[in-house]
C-alpha positions as protocol buffer text, in pm:
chain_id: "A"
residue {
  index: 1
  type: UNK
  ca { x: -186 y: -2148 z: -4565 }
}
residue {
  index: 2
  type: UNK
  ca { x: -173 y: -1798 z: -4357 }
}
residue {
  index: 3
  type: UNK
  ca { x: -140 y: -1904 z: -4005 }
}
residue {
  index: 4
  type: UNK
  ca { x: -399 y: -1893 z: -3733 }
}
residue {
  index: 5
  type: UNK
  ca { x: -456 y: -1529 z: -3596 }
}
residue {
  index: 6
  type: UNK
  ca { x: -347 y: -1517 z: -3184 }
}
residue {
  index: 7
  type: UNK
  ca { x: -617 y: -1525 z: -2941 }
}
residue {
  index: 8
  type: UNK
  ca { x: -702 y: -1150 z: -2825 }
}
residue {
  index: 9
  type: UNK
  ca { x: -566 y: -1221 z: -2438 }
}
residue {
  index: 10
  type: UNK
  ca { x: -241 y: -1359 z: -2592 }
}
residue {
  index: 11
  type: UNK
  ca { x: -222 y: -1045 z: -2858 }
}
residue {
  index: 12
  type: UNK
  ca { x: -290 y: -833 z: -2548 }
}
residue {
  index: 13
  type: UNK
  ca { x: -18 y: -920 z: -2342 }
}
residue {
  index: 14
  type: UNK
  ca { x: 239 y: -982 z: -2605 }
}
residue {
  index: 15
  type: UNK
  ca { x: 144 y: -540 z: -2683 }
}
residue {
  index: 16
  type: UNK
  ca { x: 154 y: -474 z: -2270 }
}
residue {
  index: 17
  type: UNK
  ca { x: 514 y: -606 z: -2296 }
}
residue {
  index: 18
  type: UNK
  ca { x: 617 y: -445 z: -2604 }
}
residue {
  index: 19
  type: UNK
  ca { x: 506 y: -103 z: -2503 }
}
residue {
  index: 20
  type: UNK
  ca { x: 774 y: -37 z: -2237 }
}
residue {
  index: 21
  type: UNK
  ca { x: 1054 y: -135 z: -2493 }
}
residue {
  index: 22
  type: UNK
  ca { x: 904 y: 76 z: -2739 }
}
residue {
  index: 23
  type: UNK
  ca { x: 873 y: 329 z: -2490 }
}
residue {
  index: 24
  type: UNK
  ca { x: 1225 y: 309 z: -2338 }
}
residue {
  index: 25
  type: UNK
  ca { x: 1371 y: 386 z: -2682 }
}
residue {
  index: 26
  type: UNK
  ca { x: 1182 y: 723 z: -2716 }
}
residue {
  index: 27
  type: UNK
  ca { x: 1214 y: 1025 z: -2554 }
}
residue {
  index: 28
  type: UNK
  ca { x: 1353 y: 1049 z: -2200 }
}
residue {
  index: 29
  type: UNK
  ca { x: 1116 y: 1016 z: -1877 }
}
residue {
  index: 30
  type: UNK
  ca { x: 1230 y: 1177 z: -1549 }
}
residue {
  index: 31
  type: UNK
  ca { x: 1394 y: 1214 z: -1396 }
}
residue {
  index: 32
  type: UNK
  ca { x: 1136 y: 1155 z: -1112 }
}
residue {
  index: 33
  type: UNK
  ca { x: 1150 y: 1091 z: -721 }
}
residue {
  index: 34
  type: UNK
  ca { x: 991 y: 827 z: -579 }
}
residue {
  index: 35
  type: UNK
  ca { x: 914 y: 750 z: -267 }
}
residue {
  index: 36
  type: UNK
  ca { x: 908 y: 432 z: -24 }
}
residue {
  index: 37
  type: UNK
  ca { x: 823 y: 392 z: 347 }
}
residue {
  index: 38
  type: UNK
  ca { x: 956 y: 195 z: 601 }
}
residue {
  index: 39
  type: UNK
  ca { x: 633 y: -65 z: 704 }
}
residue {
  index: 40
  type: UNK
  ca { x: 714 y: -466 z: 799 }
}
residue {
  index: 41
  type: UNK
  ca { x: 797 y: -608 z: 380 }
}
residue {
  index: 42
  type: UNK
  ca { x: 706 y: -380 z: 208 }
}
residue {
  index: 43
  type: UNK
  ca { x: 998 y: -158 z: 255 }
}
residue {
  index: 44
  type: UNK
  ca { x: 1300 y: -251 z: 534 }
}
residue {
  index: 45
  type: UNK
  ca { x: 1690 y: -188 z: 603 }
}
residue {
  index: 46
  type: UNK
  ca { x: 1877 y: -250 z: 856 }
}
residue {
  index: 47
  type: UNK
  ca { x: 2314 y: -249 z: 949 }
}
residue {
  index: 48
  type: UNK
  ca { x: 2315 y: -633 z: 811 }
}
residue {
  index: 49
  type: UNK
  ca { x: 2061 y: -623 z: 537 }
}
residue {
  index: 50
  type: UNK
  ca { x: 2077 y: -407 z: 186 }
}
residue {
  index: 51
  type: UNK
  ca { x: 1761 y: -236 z: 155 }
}
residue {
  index: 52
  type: UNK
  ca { x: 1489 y: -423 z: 21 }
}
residue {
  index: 53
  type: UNK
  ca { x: 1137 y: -504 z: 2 }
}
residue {
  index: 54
  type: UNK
  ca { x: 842 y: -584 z: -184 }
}
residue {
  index: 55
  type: UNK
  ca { x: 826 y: -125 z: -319 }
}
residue {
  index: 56
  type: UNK
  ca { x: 1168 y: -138 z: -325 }
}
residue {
  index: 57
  type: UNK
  ca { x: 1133 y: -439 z: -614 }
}
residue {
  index: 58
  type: UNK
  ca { x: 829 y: -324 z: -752 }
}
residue {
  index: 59
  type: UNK
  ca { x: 1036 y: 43 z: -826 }
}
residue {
  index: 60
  type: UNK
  ca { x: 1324 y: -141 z: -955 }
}
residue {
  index: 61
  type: UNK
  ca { x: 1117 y: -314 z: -1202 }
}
residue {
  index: 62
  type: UNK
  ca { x: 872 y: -40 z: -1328 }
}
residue {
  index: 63
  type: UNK
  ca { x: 1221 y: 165 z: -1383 }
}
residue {
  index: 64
  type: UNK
  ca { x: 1367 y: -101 z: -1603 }
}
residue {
  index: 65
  type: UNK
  ca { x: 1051 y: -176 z: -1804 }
}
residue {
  index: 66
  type: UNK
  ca { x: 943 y: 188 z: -1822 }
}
residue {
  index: 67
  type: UNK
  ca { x: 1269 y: 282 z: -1893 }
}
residue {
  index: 68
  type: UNK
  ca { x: 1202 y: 621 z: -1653 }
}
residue {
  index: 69
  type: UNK
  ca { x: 1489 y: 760 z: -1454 }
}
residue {
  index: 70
  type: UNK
  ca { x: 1321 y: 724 z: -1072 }
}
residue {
  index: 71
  type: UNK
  ca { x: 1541 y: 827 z: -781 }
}
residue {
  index: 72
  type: UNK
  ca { x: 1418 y: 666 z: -460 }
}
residue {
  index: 73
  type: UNK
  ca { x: 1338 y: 790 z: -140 }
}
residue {
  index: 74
  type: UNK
  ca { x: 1259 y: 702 z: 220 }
}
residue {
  index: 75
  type: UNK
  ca { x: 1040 y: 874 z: 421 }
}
residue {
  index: 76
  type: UNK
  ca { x: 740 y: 883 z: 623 }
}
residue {
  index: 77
  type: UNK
  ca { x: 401 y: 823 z: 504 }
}
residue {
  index: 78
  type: UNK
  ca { x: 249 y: 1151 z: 576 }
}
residue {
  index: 79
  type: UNK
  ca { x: 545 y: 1356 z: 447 }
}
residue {
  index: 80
  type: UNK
  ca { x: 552 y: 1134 z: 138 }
}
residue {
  index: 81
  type: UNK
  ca { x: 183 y: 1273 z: 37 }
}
residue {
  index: 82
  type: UNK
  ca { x: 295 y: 1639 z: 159 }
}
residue {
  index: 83
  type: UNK
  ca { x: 569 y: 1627 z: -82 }
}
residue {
  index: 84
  type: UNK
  ca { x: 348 y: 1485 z: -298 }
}
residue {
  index: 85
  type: UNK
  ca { x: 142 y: 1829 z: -292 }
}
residue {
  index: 86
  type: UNK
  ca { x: 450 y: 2068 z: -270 }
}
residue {
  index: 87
  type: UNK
  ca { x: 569 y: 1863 z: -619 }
}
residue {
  index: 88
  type: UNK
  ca { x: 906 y: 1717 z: -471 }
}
residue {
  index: 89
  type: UNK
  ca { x: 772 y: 1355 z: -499 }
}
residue {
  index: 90
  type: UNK
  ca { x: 586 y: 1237 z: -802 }
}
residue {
  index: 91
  type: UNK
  ca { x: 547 y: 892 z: -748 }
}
residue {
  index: 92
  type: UNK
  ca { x: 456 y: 627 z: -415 }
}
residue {
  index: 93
  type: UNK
  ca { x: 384 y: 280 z: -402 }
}
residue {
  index: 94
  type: UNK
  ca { x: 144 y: 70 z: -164 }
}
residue {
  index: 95
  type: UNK
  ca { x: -132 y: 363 z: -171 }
}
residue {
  index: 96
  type: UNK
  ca { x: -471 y: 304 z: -54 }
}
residue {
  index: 97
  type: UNK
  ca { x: -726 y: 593 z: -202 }
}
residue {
  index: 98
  type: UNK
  ca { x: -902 y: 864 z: -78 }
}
residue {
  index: 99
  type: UNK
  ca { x: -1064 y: 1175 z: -163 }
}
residue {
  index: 100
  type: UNK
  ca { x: -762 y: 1390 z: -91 }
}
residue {
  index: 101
  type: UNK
  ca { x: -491 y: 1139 z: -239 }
}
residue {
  index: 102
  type: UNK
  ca { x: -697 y: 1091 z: -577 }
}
residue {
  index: 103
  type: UNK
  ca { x: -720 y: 1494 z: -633 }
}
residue {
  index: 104
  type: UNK
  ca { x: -310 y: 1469 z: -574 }
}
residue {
  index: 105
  type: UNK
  ca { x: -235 y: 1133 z: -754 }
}
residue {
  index: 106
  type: UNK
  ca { x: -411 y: 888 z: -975 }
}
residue {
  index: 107
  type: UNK
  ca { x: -384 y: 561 z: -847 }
}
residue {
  index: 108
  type: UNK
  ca { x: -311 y: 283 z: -1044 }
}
residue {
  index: 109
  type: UNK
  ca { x: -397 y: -69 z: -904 }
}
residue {
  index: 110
  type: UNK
  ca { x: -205 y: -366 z: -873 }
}
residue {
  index: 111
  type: UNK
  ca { x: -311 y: -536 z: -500 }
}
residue {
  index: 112
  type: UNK
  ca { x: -560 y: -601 z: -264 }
}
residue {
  index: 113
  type: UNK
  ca { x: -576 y: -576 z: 132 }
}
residue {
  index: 114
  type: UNK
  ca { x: -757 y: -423 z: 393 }
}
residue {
  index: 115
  type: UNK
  ca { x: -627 y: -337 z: 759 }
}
residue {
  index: 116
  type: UNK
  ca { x: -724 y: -463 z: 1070 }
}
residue {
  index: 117
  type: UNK
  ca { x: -716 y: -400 z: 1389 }
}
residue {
  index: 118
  type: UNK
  ca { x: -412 y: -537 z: 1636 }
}
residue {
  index: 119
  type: UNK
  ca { x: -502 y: -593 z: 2038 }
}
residue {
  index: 120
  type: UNK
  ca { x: -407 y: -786 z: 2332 }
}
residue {
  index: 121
  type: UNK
  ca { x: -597 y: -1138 z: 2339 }
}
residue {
  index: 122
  type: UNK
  ca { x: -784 y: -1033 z: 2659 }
}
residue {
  index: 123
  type: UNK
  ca { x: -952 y: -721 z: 2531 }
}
residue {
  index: 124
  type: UNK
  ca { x: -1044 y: -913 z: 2182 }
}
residue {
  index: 125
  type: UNK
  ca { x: -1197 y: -1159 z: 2415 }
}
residue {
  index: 126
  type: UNK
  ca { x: -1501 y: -864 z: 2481 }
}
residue {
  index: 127
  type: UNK
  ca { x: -1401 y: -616 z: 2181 }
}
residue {
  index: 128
  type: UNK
  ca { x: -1550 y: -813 z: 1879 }
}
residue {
  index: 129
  type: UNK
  ca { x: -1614 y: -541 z: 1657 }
}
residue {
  index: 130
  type: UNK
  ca { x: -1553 y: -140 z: 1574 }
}
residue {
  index: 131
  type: UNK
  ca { x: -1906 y: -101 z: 1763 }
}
residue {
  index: 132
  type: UNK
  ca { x: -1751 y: -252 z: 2095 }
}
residue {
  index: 133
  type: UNK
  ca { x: -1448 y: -33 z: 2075 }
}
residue {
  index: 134
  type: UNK
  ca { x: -1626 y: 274 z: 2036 }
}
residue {
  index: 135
  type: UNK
  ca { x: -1873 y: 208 z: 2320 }
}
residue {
  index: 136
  type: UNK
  ca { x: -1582 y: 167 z: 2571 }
}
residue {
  index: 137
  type: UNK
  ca { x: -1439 y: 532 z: 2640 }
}
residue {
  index: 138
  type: UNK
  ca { x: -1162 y: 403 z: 2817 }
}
residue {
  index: 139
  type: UNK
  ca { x: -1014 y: 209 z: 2507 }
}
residue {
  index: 140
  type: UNK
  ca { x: -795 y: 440 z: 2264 }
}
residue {
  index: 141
  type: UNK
  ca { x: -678 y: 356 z: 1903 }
}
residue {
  index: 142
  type: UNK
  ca { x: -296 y: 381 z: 1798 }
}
residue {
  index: 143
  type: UNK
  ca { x: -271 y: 462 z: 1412 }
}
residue {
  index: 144
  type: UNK
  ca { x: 61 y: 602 z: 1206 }
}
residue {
  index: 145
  type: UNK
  ca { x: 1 y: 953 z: 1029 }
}
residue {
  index: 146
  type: UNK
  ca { x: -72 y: 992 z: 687 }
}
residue {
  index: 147
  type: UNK
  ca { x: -210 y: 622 z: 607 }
}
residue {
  index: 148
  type: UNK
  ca { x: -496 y: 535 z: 457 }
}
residue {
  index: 149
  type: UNK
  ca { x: -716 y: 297 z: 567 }
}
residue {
  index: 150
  type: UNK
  ca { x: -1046 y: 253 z: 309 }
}
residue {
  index: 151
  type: UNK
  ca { x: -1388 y: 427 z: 383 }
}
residue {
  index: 152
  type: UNK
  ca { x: -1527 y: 238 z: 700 }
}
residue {
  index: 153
  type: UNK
  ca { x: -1140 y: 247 z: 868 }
}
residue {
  index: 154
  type: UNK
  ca { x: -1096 y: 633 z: 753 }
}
residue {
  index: 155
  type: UNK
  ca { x: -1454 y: 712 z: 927 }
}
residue {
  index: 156
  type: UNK
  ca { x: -1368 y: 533 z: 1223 }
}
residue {
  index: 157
  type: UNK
  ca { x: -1072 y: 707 z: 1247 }
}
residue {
  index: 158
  type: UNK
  ca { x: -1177 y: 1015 z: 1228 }
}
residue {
  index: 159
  type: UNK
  ca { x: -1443 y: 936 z: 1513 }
}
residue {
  index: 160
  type: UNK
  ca { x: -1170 y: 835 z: 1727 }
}
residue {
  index: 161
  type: UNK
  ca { x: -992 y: 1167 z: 1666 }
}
residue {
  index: 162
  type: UNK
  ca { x: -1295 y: 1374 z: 1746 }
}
residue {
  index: 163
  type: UNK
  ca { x: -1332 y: 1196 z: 2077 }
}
residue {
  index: 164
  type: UNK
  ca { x: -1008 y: 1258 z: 2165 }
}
residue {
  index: 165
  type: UNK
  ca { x: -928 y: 866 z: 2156 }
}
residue {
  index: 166
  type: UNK
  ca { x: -686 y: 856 z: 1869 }
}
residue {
  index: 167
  type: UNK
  ca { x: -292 y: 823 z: 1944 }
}
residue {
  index: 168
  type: UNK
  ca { x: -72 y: 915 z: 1632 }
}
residue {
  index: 169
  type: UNK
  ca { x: 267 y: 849 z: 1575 }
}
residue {
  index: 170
  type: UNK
  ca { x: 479 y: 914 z: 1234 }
}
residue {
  index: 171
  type: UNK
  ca { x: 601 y: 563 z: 1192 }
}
residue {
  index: 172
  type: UNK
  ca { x: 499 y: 204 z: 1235 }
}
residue {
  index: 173
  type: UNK
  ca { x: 807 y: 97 z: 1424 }
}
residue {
  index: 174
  type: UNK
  ca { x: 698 y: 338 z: 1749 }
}
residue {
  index: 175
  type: UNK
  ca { x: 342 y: 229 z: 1702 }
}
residue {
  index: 176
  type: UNK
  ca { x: 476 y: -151 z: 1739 }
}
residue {
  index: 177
  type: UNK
  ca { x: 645 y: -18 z: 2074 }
}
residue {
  index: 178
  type: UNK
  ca { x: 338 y: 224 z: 2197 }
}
residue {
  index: 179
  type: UNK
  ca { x: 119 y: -68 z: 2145 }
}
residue {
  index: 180
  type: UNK
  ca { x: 289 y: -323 z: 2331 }
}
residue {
  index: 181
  type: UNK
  ca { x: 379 y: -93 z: 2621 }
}
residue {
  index: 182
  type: UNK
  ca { x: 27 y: -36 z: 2671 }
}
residue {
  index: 183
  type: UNK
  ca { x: 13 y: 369 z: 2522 }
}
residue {
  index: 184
  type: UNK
  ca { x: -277 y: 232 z: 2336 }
}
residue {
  index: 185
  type: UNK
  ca { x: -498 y: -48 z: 2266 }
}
residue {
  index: 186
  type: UNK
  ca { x: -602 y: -114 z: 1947 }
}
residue {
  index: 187
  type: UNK
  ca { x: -351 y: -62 z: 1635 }
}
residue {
  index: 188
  type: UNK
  ca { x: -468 y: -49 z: 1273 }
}
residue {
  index: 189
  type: UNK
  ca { x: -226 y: -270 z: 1034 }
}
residue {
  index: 190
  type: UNK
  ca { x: -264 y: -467 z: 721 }
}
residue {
  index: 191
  type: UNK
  ca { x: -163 y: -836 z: 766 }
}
residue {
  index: 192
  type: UNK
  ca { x: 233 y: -816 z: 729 }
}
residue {
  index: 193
  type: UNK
  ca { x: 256 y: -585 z: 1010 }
}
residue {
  index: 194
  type: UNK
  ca { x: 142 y: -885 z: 1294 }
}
residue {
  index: 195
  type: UNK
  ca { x: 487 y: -1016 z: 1308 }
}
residue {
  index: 196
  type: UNK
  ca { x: 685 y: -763 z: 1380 }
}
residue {
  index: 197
  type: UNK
  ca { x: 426 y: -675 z: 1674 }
}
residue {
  index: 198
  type: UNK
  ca { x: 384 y: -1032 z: 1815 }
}
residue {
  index: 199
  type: UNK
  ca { x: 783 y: -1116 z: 1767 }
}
residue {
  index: 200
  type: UNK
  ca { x: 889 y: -853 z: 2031 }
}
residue {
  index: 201
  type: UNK
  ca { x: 814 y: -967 z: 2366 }
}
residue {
  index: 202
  type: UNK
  ca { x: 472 y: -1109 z: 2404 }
}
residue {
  index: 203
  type: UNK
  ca { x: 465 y: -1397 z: 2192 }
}
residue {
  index: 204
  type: UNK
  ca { x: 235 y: -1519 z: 1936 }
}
residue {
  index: 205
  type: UNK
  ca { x: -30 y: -1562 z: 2151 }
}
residue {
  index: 206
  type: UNK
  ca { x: -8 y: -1204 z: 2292 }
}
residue {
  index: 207
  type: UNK
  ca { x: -156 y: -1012 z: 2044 }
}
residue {
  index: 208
  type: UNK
  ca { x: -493 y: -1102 z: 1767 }
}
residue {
  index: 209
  type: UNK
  ca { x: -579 y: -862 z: 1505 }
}
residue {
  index: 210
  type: UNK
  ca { x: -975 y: -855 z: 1412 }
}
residue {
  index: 211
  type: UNK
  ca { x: -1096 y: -813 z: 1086 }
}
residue {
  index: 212
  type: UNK
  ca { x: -1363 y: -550 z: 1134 }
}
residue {
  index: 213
  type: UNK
  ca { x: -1431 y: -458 z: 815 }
}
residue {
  index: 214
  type: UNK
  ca { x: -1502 y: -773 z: 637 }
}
residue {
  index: 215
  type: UNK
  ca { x: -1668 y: -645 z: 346 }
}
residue {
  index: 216
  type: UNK
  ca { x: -1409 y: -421 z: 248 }
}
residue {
  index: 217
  type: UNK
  ca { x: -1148 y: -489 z: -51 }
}
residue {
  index: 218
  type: UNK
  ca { x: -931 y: -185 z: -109 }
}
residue {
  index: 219
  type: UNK
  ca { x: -681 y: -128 z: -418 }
}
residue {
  index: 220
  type: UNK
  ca { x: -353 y: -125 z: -342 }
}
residue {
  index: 221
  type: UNK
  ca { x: -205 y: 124 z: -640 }
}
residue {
  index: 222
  type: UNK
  ca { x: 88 y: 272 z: -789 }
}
residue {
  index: 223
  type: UNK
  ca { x: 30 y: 661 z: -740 }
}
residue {
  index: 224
  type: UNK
  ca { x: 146 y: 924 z: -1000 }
}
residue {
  index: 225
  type: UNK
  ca { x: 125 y: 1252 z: -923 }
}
residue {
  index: 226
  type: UNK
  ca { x: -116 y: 1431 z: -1170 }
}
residue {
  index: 227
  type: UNK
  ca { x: 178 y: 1686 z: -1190 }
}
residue {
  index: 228
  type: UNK
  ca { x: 389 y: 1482 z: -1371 }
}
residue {
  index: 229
  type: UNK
  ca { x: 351 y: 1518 z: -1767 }
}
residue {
  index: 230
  type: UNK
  ca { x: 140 y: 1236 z: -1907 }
}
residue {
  index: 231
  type: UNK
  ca { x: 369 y: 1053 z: -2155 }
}
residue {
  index: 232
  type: UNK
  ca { x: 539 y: 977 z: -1827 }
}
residue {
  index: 233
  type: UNK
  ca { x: 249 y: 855 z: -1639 }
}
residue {
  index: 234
  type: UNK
  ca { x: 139 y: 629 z: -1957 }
}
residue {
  index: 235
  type: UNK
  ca { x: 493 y: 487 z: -1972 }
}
residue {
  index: 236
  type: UNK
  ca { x: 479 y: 395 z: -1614 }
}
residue {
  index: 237
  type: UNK
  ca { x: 99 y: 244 z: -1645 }
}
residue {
  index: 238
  type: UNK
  ca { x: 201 y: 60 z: -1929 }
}
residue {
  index: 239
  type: UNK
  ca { x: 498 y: -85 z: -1770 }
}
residue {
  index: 240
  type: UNK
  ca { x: 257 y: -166 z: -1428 }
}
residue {
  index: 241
  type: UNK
  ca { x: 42 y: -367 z: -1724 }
}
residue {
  index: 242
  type: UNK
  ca { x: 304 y: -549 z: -1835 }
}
residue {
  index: 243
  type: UNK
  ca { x: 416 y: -684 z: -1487 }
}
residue {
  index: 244
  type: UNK
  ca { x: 37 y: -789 z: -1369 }
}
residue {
  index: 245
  type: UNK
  ca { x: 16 y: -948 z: -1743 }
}
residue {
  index: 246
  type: UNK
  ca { x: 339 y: -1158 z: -1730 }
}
residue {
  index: 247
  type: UNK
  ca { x: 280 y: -1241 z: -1335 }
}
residue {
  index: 248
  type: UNK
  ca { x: 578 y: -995 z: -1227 }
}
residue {
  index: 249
  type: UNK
  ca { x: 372 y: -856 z: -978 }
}
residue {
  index: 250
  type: UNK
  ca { x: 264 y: -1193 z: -790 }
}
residue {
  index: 251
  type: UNK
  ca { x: 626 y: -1316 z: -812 }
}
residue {
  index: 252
  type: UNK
  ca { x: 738 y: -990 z: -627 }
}
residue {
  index: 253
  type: UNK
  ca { x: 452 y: -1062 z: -340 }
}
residue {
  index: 254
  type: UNK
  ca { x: 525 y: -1422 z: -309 }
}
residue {
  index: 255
  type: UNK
  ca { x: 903 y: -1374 z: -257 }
}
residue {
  index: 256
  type: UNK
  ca { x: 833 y: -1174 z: 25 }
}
residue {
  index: 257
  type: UNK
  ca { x: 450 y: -1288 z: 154 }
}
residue {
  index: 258
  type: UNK
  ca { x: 452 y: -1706 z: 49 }
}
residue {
  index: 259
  type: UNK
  ca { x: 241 y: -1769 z: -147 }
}
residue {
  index: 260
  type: UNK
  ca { x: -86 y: -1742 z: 17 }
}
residue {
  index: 261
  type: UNK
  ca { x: -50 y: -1413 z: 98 }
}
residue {
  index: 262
  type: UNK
  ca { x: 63 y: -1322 z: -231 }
}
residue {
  index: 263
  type: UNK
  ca { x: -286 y: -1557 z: -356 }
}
residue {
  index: 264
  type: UNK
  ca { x: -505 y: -1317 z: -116 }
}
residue {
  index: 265
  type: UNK
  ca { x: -360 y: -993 z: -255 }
}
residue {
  index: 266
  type: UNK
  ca { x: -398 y: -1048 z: -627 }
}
residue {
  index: 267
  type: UNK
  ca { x: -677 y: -830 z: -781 }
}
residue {
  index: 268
  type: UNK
  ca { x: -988 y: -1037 z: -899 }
}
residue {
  index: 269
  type: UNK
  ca { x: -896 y: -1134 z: -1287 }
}
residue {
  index: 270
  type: UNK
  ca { x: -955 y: -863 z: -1539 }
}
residue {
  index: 271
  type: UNK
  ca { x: -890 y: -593 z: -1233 }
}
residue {
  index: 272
  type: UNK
  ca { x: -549 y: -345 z: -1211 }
}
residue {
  index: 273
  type: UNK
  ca { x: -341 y: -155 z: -1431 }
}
residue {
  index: 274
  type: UNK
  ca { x: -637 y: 100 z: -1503 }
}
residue {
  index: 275
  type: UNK
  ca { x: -656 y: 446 z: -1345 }
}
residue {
  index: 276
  type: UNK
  ca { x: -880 y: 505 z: -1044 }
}
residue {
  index: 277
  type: UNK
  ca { x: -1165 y: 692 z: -1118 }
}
residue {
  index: 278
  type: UNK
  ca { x: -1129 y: 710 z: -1499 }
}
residue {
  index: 279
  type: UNK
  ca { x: -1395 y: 512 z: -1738 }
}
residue {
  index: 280
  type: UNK
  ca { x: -1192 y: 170 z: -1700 }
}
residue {
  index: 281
  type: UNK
  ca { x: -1321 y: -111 z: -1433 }
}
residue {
  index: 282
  type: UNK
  ca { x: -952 y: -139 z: -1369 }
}
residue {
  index: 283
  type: UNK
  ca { x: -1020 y: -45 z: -967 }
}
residue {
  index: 284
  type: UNK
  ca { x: -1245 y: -316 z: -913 }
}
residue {
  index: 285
  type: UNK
  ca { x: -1224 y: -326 z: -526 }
}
C-alpha cells in the first residue's frame, strides 16, 4: 500500500530547508558585505565580550544555510544605507522600510516592532501623546541618523526637523548620554533600547517610554541590495524561509529578548520571508 502523501505545510518546509543545501552546492554567492550596527542586542562588543548579538547570529546563520560568502561590518546606521547606495554594502539586517530604503533594497521580513518614545517620568506625567509634544515648543526630540521609524514616527520626525526641534546624533550610545543629561527630551527607541537608558544613573523609575503609535506594526526585514545579482538574493530569501519555518529565527530572539519579547516580535502566522512590495502577503505589517 503506497504510503500517505505529506500534508502541504509539512512538504513546504521540508523544500524551505532543502533549498539552501541544494543551493550551497551550486555555483558560488559573494562574496558580499554585510553590515551590522551597534544598538542595545541587536548588535554589541565590548573589551570582555566577543562580539555578538541577535544580527550578528542571524548573519552567521543565513551564511551557513545560504552557503553565501558574507563579510561583516560595523558601522553606523546612516552610513550603512549610504554605502548601501554607493554599492559597498549589499546586505543589512534589522531594517524598517521606507520609500527611499525600498528603491535601494528589498526588504525581506522576519520581525515585528515599533519604536517608542523614551522621557523622564515627570514630563510623561503631562506629555501623553505625539500631539502633546508637538504643542510644547520648548520640548525637543533626540533621534540617531539614518533610522527608520514607520510612517506616523518618520512624519513626526520630519515635523520636528522643520521646526527646528530635532537633535541628531550618529549613534545610539550618545543619544543614551544626550538624553539623560538633559540635551533633549524625548528619544525614539524600540523596546531593547530602555535598559541601557534607565541602567545608567537614573534608575528604573527615571525614565518611561510611551507607545504613541499604537496602531502601528512595522516589518523588521533582511535588506538586499537590488544591486546584487538575483540568484544571490533568492539564495539568501530562501535560506531566511528556512529559519522562520524551522523556528531559527524565534530561537535567535529569545536567546537574547526571553521569551516574551521574542513572542511579541514574531510576524503574525503565514507573514515573512516574502519580498516587500512584490505580489506576496509576506509583509503583512
Amino acid at each position: 500500500m503506497p504510503p500517505a502523501p505529506r500534508p502541504l505545510p509539512a512538504l513546504f518546509a521540508a523544500c524551505l530547508l532543502a533549498c539552501p543545501a541544494a543551493a550551497q552546492a551550486g555555483a558560488p554567492c559573494g562574496p558580499h558585505v554585510a553590515a551590522l550596527y551597534p544598538f542595545a542586542r541587536f548588535y554589541f562588543e565590548g573589551p570582555q565580550t566577543r562580539p555578538g548579538g541577535i544580527d550578528q547570529d542571524m548573519f552567521d546563520e543565513l551564511a551557513r544555510r545560504s552557503g553565501c560568502r558574507l563579510t561583516l561590518v560595523v558601522q553606523s546606521r546612516a552610513r550603512i544605507w549610504e554605502q548601501m547606495r554607493r554599492g559597498s554594502v549589499q546586505l543589512t539586517l534589522s531594517a524598517l522600510p521606507s520609500p527611499e530604503r525600498l528603491r535601494l533594497a528589498e526588504l525581506v521580513p522576519y520581525a515585528q516592532g515599533r519604536y517608542q518614545v523614551l522621557m523622564r517620568r515627570e514630563l510623561a506625567a503631562r506629555v501623553a501623546s505625539l500631539a502633546d509634544f508637538e504643542a510644547d515648543p520648548r520640548l525637543r526630540l533626540l533621534d540617531v541618523r539614518g533610522y527608520a521609524h514607520g510612517p506616523t514616527l518618520d512624519a513626526w520626525v520630519q515635523r520636528m526637523r522643520g521646526q527646528g526641534r530635532l537633535v541628531e546624533t550618529g549613534d545610539f550610545k550618545t543619544a543614551e548620554r544626550m538624553l539623560r543629561a538633559g540635551r533633549a527630551d524625548g528619544l525614539l527607541t524600540l523596546p531593547d533600547g530602555w535598559g541601557a537608558v534607565t541602567a545608567a544613573g537614573d534608575g528604573p523609575g527615571g525614565f518611561v517610554a510611551l507607545d504613541v503609535a499604537p496602531q502601528e506594526r512595522n516589518a523588521i526585514s533582511l535588506a538586499l541590495a537590488r544591486a546584487m545579482p538575483e540568484a544571490d538574493r533568492l539564495r539568501l530569501r530562501r535560506a531566511l524561509q528556512a529559519m522562520l519555518a524551522d523556528g531559527t529565527v524565534y530561537g535567535i530572539l529569545r536567546r537574547h529578548l526571553g521569551d516574551p519579547a521574542a513572542r511579541a516580535a514574531l510576524l503574525p502566522p503565514g507573514c515573512g520571508g516574502g519580498r516587500a512590495g512584490a505580489d506576496n502577503p509576506a509583509p503583512c505589517p
